[in-house]
XYZ file of N, CA and C in Angstrom:
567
model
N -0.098 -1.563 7.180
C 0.093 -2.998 7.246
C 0.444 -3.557 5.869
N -0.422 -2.994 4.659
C 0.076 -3.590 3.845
C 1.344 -3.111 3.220
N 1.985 -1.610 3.364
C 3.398 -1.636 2.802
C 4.252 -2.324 3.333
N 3.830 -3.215 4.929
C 4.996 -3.854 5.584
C 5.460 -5.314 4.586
N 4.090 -5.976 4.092
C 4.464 -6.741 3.179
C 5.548 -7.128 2.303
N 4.905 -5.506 1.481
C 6.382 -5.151 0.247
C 7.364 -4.639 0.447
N 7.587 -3.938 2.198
C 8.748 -3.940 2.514
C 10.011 -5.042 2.947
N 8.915 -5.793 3.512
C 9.694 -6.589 4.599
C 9.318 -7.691 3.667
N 8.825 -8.350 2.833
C 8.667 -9.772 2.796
C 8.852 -10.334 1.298
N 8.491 -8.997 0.440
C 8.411 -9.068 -1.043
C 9.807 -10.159 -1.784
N 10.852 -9.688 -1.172
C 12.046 -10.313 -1.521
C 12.205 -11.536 -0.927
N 11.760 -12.210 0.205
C 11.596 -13.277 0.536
C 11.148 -14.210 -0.348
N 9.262 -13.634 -0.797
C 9.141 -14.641 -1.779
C 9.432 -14.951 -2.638
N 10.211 -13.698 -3.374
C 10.914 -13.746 -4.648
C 11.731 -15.312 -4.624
N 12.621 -15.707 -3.961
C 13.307 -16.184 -3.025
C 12.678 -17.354 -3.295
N 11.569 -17.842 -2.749
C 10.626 -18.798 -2.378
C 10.473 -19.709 -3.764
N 9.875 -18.357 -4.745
C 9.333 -18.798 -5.937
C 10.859 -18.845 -6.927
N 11.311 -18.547 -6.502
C 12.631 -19.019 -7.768
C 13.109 -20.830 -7.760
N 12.897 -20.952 -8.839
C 12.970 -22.191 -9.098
C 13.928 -23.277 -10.085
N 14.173 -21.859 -10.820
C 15.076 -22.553 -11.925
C 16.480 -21.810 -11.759
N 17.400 -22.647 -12.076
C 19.054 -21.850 -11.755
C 19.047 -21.254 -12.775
N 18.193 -20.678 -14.195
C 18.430 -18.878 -14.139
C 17.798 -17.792 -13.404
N 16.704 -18.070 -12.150
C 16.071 -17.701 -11.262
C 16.697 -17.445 -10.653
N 17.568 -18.770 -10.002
C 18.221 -18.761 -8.849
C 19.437 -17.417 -9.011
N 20.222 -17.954 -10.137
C 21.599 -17.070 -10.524
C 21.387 -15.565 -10.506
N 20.080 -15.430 -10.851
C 19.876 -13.982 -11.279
C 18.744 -13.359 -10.449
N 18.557 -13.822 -9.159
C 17.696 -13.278 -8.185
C 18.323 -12.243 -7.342
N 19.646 -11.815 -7.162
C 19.882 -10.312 -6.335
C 19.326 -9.322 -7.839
N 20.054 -9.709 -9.214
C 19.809 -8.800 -10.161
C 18.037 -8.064 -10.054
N 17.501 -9.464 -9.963
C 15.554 -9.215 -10.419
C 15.515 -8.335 -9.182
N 16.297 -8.459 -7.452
C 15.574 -8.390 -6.668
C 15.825 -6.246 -6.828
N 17.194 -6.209 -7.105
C 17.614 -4.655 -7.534
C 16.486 -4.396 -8.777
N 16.353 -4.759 -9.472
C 15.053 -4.199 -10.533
C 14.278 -3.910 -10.082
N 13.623 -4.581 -8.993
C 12.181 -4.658 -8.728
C 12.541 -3.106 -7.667
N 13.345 -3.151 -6.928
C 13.734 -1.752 -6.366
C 13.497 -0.512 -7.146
N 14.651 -0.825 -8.230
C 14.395 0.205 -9.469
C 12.830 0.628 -9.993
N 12.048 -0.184 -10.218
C 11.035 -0.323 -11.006
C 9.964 0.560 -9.482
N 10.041 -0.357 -8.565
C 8.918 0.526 -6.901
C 9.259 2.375 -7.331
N 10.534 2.056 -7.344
C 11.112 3.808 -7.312
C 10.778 4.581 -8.451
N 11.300 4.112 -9.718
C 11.587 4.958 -10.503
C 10.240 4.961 -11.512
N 9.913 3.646 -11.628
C 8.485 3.758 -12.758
C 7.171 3.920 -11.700
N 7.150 3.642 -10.450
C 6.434 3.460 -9.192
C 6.163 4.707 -8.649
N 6.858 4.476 -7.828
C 6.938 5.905 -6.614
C 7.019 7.094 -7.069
N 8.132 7.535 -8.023
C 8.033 8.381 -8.003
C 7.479 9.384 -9.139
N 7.027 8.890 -10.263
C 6.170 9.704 -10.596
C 4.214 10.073 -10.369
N 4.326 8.919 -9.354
C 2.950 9.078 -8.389
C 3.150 10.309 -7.527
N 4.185 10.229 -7.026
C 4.943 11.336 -6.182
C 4.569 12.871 -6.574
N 4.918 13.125 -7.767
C 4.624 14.276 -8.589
C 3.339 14.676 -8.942
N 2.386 13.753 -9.289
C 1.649 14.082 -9.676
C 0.384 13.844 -8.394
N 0.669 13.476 -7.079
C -0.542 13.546 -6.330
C -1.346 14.379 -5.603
N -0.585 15.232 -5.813
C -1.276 16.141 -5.345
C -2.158 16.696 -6.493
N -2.176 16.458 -7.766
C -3.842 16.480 -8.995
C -4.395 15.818 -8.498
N -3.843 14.535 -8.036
C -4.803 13.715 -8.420
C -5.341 13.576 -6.665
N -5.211 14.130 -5.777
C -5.614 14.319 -4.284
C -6.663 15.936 -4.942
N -6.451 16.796 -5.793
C -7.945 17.700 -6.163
C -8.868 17.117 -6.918
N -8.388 16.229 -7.781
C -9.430 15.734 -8.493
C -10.312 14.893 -7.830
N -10.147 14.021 -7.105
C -10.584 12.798 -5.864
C -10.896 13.389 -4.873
N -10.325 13.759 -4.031
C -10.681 14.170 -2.878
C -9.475 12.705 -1.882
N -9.089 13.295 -0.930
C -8.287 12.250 0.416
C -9.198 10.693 0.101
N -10.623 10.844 0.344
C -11.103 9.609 0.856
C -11.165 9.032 -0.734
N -11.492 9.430 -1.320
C -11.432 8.438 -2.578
C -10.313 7.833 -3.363
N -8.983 8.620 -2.712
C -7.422 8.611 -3.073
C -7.431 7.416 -2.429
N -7.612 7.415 -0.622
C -7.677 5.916 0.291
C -8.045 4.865 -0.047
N -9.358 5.047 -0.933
C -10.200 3.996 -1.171
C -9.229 3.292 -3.005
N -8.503 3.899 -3.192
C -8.315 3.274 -4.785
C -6.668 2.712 -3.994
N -6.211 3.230 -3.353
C -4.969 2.568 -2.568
C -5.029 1.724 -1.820
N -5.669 1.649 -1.182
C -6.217 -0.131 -0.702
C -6.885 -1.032 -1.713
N -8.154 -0.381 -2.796
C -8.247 -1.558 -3.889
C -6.816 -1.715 -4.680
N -6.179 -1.224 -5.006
C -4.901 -1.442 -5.634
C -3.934 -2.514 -4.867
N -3.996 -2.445 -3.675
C -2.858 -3.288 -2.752
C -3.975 -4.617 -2.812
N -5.061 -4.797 -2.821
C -5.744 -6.106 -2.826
C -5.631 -6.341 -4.327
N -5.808 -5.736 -4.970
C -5.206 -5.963 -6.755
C -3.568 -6.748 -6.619
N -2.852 -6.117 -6.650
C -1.568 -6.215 -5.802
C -1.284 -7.614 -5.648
N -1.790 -7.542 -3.965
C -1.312 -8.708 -3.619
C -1.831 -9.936 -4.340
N -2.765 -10.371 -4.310
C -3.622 -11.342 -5.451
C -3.095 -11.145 -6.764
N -2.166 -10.943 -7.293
C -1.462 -10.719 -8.500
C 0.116 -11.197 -7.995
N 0.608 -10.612 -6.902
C 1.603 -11.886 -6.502
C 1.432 -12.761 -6.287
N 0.102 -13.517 -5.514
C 0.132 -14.809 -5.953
C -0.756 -15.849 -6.412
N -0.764 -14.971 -7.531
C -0.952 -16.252 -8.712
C -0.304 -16.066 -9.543
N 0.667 -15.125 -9.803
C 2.153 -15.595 -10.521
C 3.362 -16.711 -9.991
N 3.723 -17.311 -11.006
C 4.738 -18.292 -10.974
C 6.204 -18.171 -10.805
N 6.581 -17.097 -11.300
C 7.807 -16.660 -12.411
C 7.841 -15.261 -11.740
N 8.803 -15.407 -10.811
C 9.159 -13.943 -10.226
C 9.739 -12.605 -10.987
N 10.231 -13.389 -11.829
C 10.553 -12.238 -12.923
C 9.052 -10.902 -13.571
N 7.872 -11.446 -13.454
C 6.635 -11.155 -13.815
C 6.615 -10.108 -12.959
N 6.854 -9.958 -11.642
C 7.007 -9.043 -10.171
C 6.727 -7.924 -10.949
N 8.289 -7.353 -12.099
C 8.686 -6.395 -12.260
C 7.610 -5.879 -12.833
N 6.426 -6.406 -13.502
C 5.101 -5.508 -14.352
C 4.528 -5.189 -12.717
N 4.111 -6.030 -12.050
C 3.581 -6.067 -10.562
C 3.835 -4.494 -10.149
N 4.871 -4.201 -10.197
C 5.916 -3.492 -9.283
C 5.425 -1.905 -9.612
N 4.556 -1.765 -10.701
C 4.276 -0.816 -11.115
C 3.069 -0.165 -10.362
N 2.383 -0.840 -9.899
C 1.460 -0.542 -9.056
C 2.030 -0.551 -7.325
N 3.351 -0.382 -7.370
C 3.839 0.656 -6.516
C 3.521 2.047 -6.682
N 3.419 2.594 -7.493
C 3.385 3.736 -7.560
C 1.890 4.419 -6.874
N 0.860 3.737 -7.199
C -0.724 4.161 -6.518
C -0.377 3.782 -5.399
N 0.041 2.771 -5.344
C -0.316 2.457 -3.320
C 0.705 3.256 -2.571
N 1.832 3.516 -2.486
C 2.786 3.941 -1.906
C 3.236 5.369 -2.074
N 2.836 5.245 -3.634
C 3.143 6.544 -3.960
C 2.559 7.876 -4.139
N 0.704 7.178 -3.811
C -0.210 8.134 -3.179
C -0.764 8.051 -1.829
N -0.268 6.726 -1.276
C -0.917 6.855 0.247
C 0.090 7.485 1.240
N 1.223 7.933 0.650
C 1.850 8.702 1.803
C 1.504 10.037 1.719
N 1.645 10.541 0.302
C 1.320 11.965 0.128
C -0.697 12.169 0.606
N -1.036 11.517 0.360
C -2.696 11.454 1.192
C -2.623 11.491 2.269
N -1.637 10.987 3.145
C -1.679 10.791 5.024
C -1.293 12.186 5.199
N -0.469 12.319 4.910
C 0.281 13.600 5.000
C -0.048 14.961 4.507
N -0.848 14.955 3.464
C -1.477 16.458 3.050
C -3.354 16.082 3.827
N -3.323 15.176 3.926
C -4.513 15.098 5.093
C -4.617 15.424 6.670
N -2.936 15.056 6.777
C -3.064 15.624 8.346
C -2.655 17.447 8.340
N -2.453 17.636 7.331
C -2.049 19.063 7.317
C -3.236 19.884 7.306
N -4.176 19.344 6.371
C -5.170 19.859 6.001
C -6.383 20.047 6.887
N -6.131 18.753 8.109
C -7.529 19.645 8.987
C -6.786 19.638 10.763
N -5.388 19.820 10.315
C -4.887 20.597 11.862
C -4.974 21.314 12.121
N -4.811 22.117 13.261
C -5.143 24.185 13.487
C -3.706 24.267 13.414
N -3.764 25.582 13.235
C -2.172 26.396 13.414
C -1.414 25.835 14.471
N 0.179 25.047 14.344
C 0.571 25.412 15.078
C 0.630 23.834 15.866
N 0.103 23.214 15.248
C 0.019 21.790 15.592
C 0.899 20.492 14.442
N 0.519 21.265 13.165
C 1.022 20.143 11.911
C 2.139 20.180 12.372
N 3.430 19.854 13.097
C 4.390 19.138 13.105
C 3.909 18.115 14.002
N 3.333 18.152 14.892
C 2.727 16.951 15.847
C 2.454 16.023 15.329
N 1.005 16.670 15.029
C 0.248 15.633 13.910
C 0.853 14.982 12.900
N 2.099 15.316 12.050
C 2.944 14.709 11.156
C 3.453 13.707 11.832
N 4.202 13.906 13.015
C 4.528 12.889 13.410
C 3.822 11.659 14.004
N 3.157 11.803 14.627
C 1.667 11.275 14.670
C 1.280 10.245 13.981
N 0.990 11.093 12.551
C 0.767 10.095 11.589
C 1.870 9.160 11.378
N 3.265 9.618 11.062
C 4.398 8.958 11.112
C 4.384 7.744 12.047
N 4.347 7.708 13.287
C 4.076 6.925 14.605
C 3.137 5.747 14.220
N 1.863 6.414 13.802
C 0.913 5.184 13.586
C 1.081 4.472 12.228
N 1.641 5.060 11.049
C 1.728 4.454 9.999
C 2.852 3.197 9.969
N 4.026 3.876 10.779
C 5.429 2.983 10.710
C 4.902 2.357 12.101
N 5.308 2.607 12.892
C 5.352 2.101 14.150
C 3.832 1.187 14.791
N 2.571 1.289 14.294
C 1.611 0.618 14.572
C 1.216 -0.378 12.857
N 1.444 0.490 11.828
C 0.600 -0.030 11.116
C 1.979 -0.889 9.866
N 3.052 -1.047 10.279
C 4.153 -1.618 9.533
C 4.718 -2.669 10.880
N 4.273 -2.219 11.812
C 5.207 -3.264 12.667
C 4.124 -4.655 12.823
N 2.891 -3.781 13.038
C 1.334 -5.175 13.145
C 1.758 -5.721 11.493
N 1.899 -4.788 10.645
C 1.627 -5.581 9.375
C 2.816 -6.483 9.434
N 4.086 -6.625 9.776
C 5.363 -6.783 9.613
C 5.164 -8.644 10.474
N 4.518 -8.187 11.872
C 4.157 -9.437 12.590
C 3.098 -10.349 11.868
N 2.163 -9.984 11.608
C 0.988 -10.814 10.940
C 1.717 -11.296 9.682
N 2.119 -10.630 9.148
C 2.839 -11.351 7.760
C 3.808 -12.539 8.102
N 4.551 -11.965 8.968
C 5.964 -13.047 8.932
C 5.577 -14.703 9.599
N 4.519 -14.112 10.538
C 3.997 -15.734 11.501
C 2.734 -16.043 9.942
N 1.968 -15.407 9.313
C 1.699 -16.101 7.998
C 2.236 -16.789 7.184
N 3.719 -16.195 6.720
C 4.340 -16.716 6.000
C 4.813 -18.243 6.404
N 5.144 -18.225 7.982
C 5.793 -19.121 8.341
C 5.103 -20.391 8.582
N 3.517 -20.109 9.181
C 2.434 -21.012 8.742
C 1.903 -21.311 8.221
N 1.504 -20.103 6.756
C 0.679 -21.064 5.561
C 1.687 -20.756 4.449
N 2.594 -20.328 4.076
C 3.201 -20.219 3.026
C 2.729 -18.613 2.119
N 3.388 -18.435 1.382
C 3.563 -16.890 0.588
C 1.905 -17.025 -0.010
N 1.685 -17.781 -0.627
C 0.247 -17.770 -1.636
C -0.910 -17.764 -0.597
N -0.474 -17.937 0.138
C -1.967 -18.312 1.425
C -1.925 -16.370 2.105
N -0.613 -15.944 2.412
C -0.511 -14.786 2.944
C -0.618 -13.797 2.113
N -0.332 -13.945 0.484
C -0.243 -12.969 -0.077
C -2.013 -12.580 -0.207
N -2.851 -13.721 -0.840
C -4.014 -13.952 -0.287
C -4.977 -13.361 0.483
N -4.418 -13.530 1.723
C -5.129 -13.245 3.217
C -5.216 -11.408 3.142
N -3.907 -10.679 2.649
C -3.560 -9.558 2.907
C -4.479 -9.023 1.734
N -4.861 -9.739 0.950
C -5.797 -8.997 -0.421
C -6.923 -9.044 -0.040
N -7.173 -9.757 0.640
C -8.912 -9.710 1.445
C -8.751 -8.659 2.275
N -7.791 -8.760 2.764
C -7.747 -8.317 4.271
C -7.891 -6.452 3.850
N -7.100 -5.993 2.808
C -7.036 -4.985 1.981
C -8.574 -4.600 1.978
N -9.351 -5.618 1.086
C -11.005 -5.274 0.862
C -11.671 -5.245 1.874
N -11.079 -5.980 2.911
C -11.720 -5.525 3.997
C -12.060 -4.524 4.958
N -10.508 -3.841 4.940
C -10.511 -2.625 5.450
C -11.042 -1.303 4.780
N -10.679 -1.564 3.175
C -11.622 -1.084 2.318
C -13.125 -0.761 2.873
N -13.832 -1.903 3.363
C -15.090 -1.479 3.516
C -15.292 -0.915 4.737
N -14.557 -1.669 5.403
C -15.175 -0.348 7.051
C -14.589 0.643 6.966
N -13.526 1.018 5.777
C -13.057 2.675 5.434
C -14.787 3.134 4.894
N -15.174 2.524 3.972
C -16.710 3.186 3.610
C -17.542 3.529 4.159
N -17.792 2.627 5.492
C -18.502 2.282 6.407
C -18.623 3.661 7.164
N -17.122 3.671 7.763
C -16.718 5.250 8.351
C -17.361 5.984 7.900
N -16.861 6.474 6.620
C -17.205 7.497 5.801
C -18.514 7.740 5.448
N -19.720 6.555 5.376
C -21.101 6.719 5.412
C -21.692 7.307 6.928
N -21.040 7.089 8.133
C -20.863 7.192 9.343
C -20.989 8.609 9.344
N -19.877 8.920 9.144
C -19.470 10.289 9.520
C -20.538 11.433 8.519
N -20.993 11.023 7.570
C -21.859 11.961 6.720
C -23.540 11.361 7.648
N -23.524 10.381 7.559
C -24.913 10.551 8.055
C -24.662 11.424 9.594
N -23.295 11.611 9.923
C -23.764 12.510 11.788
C -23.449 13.678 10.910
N -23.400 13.909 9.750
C -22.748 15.285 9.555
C -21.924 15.579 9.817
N -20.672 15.377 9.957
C -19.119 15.714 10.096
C -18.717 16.834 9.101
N -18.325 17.485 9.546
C -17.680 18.530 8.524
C -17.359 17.899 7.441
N -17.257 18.510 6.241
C -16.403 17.736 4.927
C -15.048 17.988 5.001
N -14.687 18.848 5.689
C -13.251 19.106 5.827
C -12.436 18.013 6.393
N -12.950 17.435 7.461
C -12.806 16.506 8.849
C -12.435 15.234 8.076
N -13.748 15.055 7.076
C -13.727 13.553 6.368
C -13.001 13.589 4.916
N -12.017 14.339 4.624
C -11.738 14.522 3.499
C -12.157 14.794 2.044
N -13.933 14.723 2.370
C -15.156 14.816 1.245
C -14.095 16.205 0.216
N -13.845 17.296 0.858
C -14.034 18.493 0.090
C -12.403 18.515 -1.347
N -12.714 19.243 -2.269
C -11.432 18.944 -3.378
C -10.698 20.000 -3.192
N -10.509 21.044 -2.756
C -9.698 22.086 -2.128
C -8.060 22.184 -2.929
């Protein structure tokens, strides 16, 4: 839900918040930077290096710093003024996006049986895009359209800590029934 945000809406507000005609003039330029910047200072050297940092952590503690990061995040878009600012923003693409895919994905590998991880990949694929970008994609856009960017950007940073905690919640859950550590991502493997 929350990459649907910065997929689908990020450039909107850019949009929103431009205010001055060197804003205005130079908003496809900022909006290609901010691309540049998700990718290249962002994504992808999170990319490279997550799988250290998925042994050092462990899956669930990787989850838990990628959702505080997207409530960091969003609450940092808005209470900036000056869309140009985005581009420091933009850097913390790289934790949320650029370790929560490689976490979904070396997590579903990691406690499938033989013979199943292409399923389950897709699977995950299914619920990430298709349940958890299309809900995020709807809730955002009827936000935007009723309280404005600062009210939604907002809502989605709580909403972040929120899920945050019943991710903990789970995870206290599942250790007090004893769940395998494998199951709950506990183990550093």
């Amino acid at each position: 839900m929350c990459t649907s945000v910065v997929w689908n809406f990020l450039f909107w507000y850019t949009e929103d918040l431009a205010n001055s005609s060197f804003q205005i003039t130079h908003l496809k330029t900022l909006q290609g930077l901010l691309t540049g910047v998700q990718c290249f200072l962002g994504e992808l050297p999170f990319n490279f290096i997550s799988g250290n940092v998925l042994r050092k952590l462990g899956h669930v503690n990787v989850m838990s710093l990628v959702l505080l990061i997207y409530a960091i995040r969003f609450m940092a878009y808005s209470t900036v003024s000056n869309p140009w600012w985005f581009l420091i923003i933009e850097i913390l693409h790289g934790p949320t996006v650029g370790l929560c895919w490689p976490t979904m994905v070396s997590y579903g590998d990691k406690i499938t049986p033989s013979g199943t991880k292409a399923t389950i990949q897709g699977f995950i694929g299914a619920i990430f895009e298709g349940i958890g970008v299309s809900s995020g994609s709807f809730i955002c856009g009827w936000l935007i359209d009723t309280y404005g960017g600062v009210v939604t950007l907002r809502v989605f940073s709580v909403g972040a800590l929120l899920w945050l905690l019943c991710f903990w919640l789970i995870q206290l859950l599942l250790r007090k029934l004893k769940i395998s550590p494998i199951h709950t991502g506990h183990n550093r493997e």
